[in-house]
PDB file of C-alpha atoms in Angstrom:
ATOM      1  CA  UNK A   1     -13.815   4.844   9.457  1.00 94.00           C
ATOM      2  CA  UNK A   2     -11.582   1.811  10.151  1.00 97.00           C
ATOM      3  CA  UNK A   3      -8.739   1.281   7.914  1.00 98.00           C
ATOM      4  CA  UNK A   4      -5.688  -1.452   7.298  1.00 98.00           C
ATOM      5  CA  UNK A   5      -2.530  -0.851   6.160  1.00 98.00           C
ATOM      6  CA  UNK A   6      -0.974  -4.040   4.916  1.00 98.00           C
ATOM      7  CA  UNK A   7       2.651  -4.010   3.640  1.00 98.00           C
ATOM      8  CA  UNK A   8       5.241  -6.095   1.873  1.00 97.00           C
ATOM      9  CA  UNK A   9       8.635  -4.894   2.818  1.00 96.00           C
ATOM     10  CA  UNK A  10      12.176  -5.741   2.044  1.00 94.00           C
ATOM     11  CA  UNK A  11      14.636  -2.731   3.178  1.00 94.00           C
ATOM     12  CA  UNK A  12      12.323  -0.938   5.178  1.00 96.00           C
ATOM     13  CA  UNK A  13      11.254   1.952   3.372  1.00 97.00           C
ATOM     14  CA  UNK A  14       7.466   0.367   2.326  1.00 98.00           C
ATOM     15  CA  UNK A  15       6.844  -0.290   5.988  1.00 98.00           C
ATOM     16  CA  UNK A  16       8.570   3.453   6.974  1.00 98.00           C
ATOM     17  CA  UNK A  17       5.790   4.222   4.804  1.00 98.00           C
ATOM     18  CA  UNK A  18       2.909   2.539   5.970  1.00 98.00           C
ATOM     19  CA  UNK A  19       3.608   3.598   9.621  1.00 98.00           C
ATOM     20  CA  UNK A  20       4.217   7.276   8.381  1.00 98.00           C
ATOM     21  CA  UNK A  21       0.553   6.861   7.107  1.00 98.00           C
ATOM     22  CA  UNK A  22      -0.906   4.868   9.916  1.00 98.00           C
ATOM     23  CA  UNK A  23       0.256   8.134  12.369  1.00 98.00           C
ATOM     24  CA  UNK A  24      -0.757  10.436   9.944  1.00 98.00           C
ATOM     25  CA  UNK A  25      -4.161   8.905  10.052  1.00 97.00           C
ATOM     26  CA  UNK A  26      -4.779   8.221  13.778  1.00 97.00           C
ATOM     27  CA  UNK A  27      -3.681  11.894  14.282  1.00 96.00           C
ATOM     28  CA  UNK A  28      -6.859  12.632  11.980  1.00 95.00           C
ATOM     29  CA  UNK A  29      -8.989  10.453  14.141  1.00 95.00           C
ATOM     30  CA  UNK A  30      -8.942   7.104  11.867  1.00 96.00           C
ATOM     31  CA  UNK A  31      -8.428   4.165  13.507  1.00 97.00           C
ATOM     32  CA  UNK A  32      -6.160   2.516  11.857  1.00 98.00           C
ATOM     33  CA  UNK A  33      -4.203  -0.716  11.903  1.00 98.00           C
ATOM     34  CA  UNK A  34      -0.741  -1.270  10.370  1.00 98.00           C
ATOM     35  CA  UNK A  35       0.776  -4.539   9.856  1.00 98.00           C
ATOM     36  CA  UNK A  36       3.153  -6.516   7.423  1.00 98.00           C
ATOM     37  CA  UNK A  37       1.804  -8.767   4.996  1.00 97.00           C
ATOM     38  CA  UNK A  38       2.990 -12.140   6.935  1.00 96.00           C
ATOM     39  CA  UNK A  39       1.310 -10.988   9.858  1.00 97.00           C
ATOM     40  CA  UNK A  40      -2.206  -9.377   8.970  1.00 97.00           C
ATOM     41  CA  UNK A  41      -4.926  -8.519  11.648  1.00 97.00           C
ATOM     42  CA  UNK A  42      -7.470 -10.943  10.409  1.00 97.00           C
ATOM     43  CA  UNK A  43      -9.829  -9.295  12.747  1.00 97.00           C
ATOM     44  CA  UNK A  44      -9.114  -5.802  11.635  1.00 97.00           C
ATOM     45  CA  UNK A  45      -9.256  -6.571   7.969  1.00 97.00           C
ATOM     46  CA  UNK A  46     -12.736  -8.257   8.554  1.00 96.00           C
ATOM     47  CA  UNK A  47     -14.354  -5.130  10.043  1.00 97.00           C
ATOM     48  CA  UNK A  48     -12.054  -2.514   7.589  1.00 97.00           C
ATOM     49  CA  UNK A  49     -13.652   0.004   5.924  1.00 96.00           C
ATOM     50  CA  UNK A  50     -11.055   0.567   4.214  1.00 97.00           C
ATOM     51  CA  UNK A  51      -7.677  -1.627   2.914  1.00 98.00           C
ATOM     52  CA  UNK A  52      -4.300   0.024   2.247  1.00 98.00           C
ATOM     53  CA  UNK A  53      -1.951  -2.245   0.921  1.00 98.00           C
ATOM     54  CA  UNK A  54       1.872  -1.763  -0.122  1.00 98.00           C
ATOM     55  CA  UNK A  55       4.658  -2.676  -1.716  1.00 97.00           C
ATOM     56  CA  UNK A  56       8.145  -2.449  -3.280  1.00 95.00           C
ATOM     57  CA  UNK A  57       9.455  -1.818  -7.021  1.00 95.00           C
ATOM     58  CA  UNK A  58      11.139  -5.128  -8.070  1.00 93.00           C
ATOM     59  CA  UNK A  59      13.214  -5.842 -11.256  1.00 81.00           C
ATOM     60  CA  UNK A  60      15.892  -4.017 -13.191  1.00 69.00           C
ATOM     61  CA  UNK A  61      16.222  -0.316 -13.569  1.00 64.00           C
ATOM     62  CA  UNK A  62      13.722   0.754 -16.113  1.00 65.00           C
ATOM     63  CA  UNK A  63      12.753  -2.862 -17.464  1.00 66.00           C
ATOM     64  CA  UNK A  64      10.417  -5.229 -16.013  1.00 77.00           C
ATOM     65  CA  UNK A  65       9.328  -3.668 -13.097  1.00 89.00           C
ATOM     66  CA  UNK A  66       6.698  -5.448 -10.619  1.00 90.00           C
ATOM     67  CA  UNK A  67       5.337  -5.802  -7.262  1.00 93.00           C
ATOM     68  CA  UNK A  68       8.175  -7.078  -4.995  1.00 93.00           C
ATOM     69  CA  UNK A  69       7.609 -10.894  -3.317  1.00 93.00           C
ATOM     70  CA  UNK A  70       4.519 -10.888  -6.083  1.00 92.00           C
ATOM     71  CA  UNK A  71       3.870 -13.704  -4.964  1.00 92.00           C
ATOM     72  CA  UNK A  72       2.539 -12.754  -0.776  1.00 93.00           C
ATOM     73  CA  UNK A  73       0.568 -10.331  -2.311  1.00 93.00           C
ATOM     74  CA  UNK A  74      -1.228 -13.142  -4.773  1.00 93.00           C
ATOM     75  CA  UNK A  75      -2.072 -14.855  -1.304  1.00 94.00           C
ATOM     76  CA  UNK A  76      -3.753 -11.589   0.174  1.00 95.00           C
ATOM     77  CA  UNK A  77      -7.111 -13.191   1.752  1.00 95.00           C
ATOM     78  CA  UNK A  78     -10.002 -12.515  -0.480  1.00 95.00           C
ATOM     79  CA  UNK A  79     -11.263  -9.152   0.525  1.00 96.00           C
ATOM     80  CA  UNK A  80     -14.589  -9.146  -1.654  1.00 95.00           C
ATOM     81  CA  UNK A  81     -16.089  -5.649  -2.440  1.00 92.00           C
ATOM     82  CA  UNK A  82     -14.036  -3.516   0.183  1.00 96.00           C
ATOM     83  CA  UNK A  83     -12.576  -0.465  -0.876  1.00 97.00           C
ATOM     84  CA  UNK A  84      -8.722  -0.515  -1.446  1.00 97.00           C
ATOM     85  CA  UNK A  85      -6.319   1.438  -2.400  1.00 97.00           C
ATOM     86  CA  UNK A  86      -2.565   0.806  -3.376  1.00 98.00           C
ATOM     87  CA  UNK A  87       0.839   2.214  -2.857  1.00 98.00           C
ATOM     88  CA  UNK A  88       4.650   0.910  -3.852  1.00 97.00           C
ATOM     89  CA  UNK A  89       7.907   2.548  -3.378  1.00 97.00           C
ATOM     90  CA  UNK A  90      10.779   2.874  -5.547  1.00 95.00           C
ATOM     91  CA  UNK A  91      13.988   3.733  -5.829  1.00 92.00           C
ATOM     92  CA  UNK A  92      14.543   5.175  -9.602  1.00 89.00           C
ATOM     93  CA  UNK A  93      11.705   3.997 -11.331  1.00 91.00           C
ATOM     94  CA  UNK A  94       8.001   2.077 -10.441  1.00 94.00           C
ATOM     95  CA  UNK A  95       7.563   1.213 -13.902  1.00 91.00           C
ATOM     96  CA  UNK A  96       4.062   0.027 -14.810  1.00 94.00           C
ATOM     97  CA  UNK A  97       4.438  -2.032 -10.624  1.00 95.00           C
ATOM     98  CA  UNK A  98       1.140   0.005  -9.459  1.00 96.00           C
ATOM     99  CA  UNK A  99      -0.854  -1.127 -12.649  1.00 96.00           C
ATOM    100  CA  UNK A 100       0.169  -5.054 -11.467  1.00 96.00           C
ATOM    101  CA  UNK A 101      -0.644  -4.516  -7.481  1.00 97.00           C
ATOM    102  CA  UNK A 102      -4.284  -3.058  -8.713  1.00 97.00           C
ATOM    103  CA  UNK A 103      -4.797  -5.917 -10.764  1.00 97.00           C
ATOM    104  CA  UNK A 104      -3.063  -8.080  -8.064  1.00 97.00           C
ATOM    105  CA  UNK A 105      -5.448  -6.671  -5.248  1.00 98.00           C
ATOM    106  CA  UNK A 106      -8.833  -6.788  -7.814  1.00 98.00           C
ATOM    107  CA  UNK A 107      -8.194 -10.243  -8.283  1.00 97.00           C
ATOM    108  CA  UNK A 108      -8.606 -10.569  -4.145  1.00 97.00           C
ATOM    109  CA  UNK A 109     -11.858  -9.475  -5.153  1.00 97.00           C
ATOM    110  CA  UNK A 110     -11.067  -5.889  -3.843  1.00 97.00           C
ATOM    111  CA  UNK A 111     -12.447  -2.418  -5.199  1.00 97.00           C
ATOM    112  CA  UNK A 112      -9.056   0.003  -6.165  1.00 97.00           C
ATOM    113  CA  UNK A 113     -10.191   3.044  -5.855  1.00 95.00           C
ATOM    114  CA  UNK A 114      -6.585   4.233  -7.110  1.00 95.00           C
ATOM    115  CA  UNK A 115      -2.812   4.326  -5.575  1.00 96.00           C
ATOM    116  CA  UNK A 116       0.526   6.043  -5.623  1.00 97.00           C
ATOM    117  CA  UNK A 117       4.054   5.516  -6.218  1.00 97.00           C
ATOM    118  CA  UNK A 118       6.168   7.024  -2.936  1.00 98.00           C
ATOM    119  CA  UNK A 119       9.907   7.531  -3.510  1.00 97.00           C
ATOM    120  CA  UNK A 120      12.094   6.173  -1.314  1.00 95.00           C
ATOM    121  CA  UNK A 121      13.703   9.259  -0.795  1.00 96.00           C
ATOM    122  CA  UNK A 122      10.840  11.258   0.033  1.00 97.00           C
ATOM    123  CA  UNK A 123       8.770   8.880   2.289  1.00 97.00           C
ATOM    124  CA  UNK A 124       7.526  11.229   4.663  1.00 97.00           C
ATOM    125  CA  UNK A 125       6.126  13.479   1.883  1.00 98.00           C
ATOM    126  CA  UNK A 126       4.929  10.885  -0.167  1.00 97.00           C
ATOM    127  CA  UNK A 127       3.017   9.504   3.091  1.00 98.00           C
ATOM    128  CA  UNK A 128       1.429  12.687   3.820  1.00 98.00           C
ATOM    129  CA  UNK A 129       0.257  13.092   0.481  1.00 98.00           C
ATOM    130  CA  UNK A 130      -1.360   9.694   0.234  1.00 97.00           C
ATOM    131  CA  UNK A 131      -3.519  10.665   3.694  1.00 97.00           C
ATOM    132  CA  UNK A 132      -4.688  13.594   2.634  1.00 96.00           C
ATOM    133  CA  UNK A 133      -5.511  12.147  -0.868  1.00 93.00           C
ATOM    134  CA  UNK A 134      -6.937   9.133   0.560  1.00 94.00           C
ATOM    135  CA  UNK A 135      -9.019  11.207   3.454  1.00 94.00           C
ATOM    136  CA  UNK A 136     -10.195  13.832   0.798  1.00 90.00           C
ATOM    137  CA  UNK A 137     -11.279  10.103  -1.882  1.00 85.00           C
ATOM    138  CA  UNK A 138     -12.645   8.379   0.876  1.00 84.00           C
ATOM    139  CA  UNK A 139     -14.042  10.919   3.860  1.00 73.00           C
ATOM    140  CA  UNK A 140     -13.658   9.807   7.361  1.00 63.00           C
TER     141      UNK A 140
END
């Protein structure tokens, strides 16, 4: 299985995340390709089994929450029919932000086979728990 880990990141802690996950995959034998979302593998998301993509919890506290720099996401190149699945971390709380990237990545024409919120404070757990969620989903 090939997958691609695409991020959006602002502090850090999304792209912690998605290279947390892209180790914790190629440890499993997945070859895997991380990248941010203003520099994606073309090449790798053209042959990917699989697309990750991430991002971060925007807005106030608890009141209108959303996908952080919405707006890169909205230009994701159209990944028709591949299977995707989503991610975001947050600081206090995501809010309804993982119901917007679904609907942001299904309107690339992906298929979201589901996502997670990951809390900024527990990144390396919240990683681990999205492999083995996504490996036991989506077999390699």
């Amino acid at each position: 299985m090939k997958v691609v880990i695409v991020y959006e990141s602002l502090t850090g802690n999304t792209k912690r995340a998605a290279e947390l996950m892209g180790g914790l995959l190629a440890e499993r034998g997945v070859d895997t390709t991380v990248c941010p979302i203003t520099a994606i593998d073309h090449q790798a998301l053209a042959l990917a089994d699989l697309v990750v993509v991430g991002g971060w919890v925007d807005g106030l506290f608890f009141v209108g929450q959303r996908p952080g720099r919405a707006a890169r996401l909205e230009s994701f190149p159209p990944i028709d029919g591949k299977r995707c699945l989503v991610y975001c971390t947050y600081a206090i709380d995501p809010g309804k932000t993982l119901e917007k990237l679904t609907r942001i990545m299904e309107r690339r024409g992906a298929e979201v086979l589901g996502g997670m919120t990951i809390k900024r404070s527990r990144l390396e757990q919240g990683a681990r728990e999205f492999v083995d969620r996504l490996l036991q989903a989506v077999p390699a």
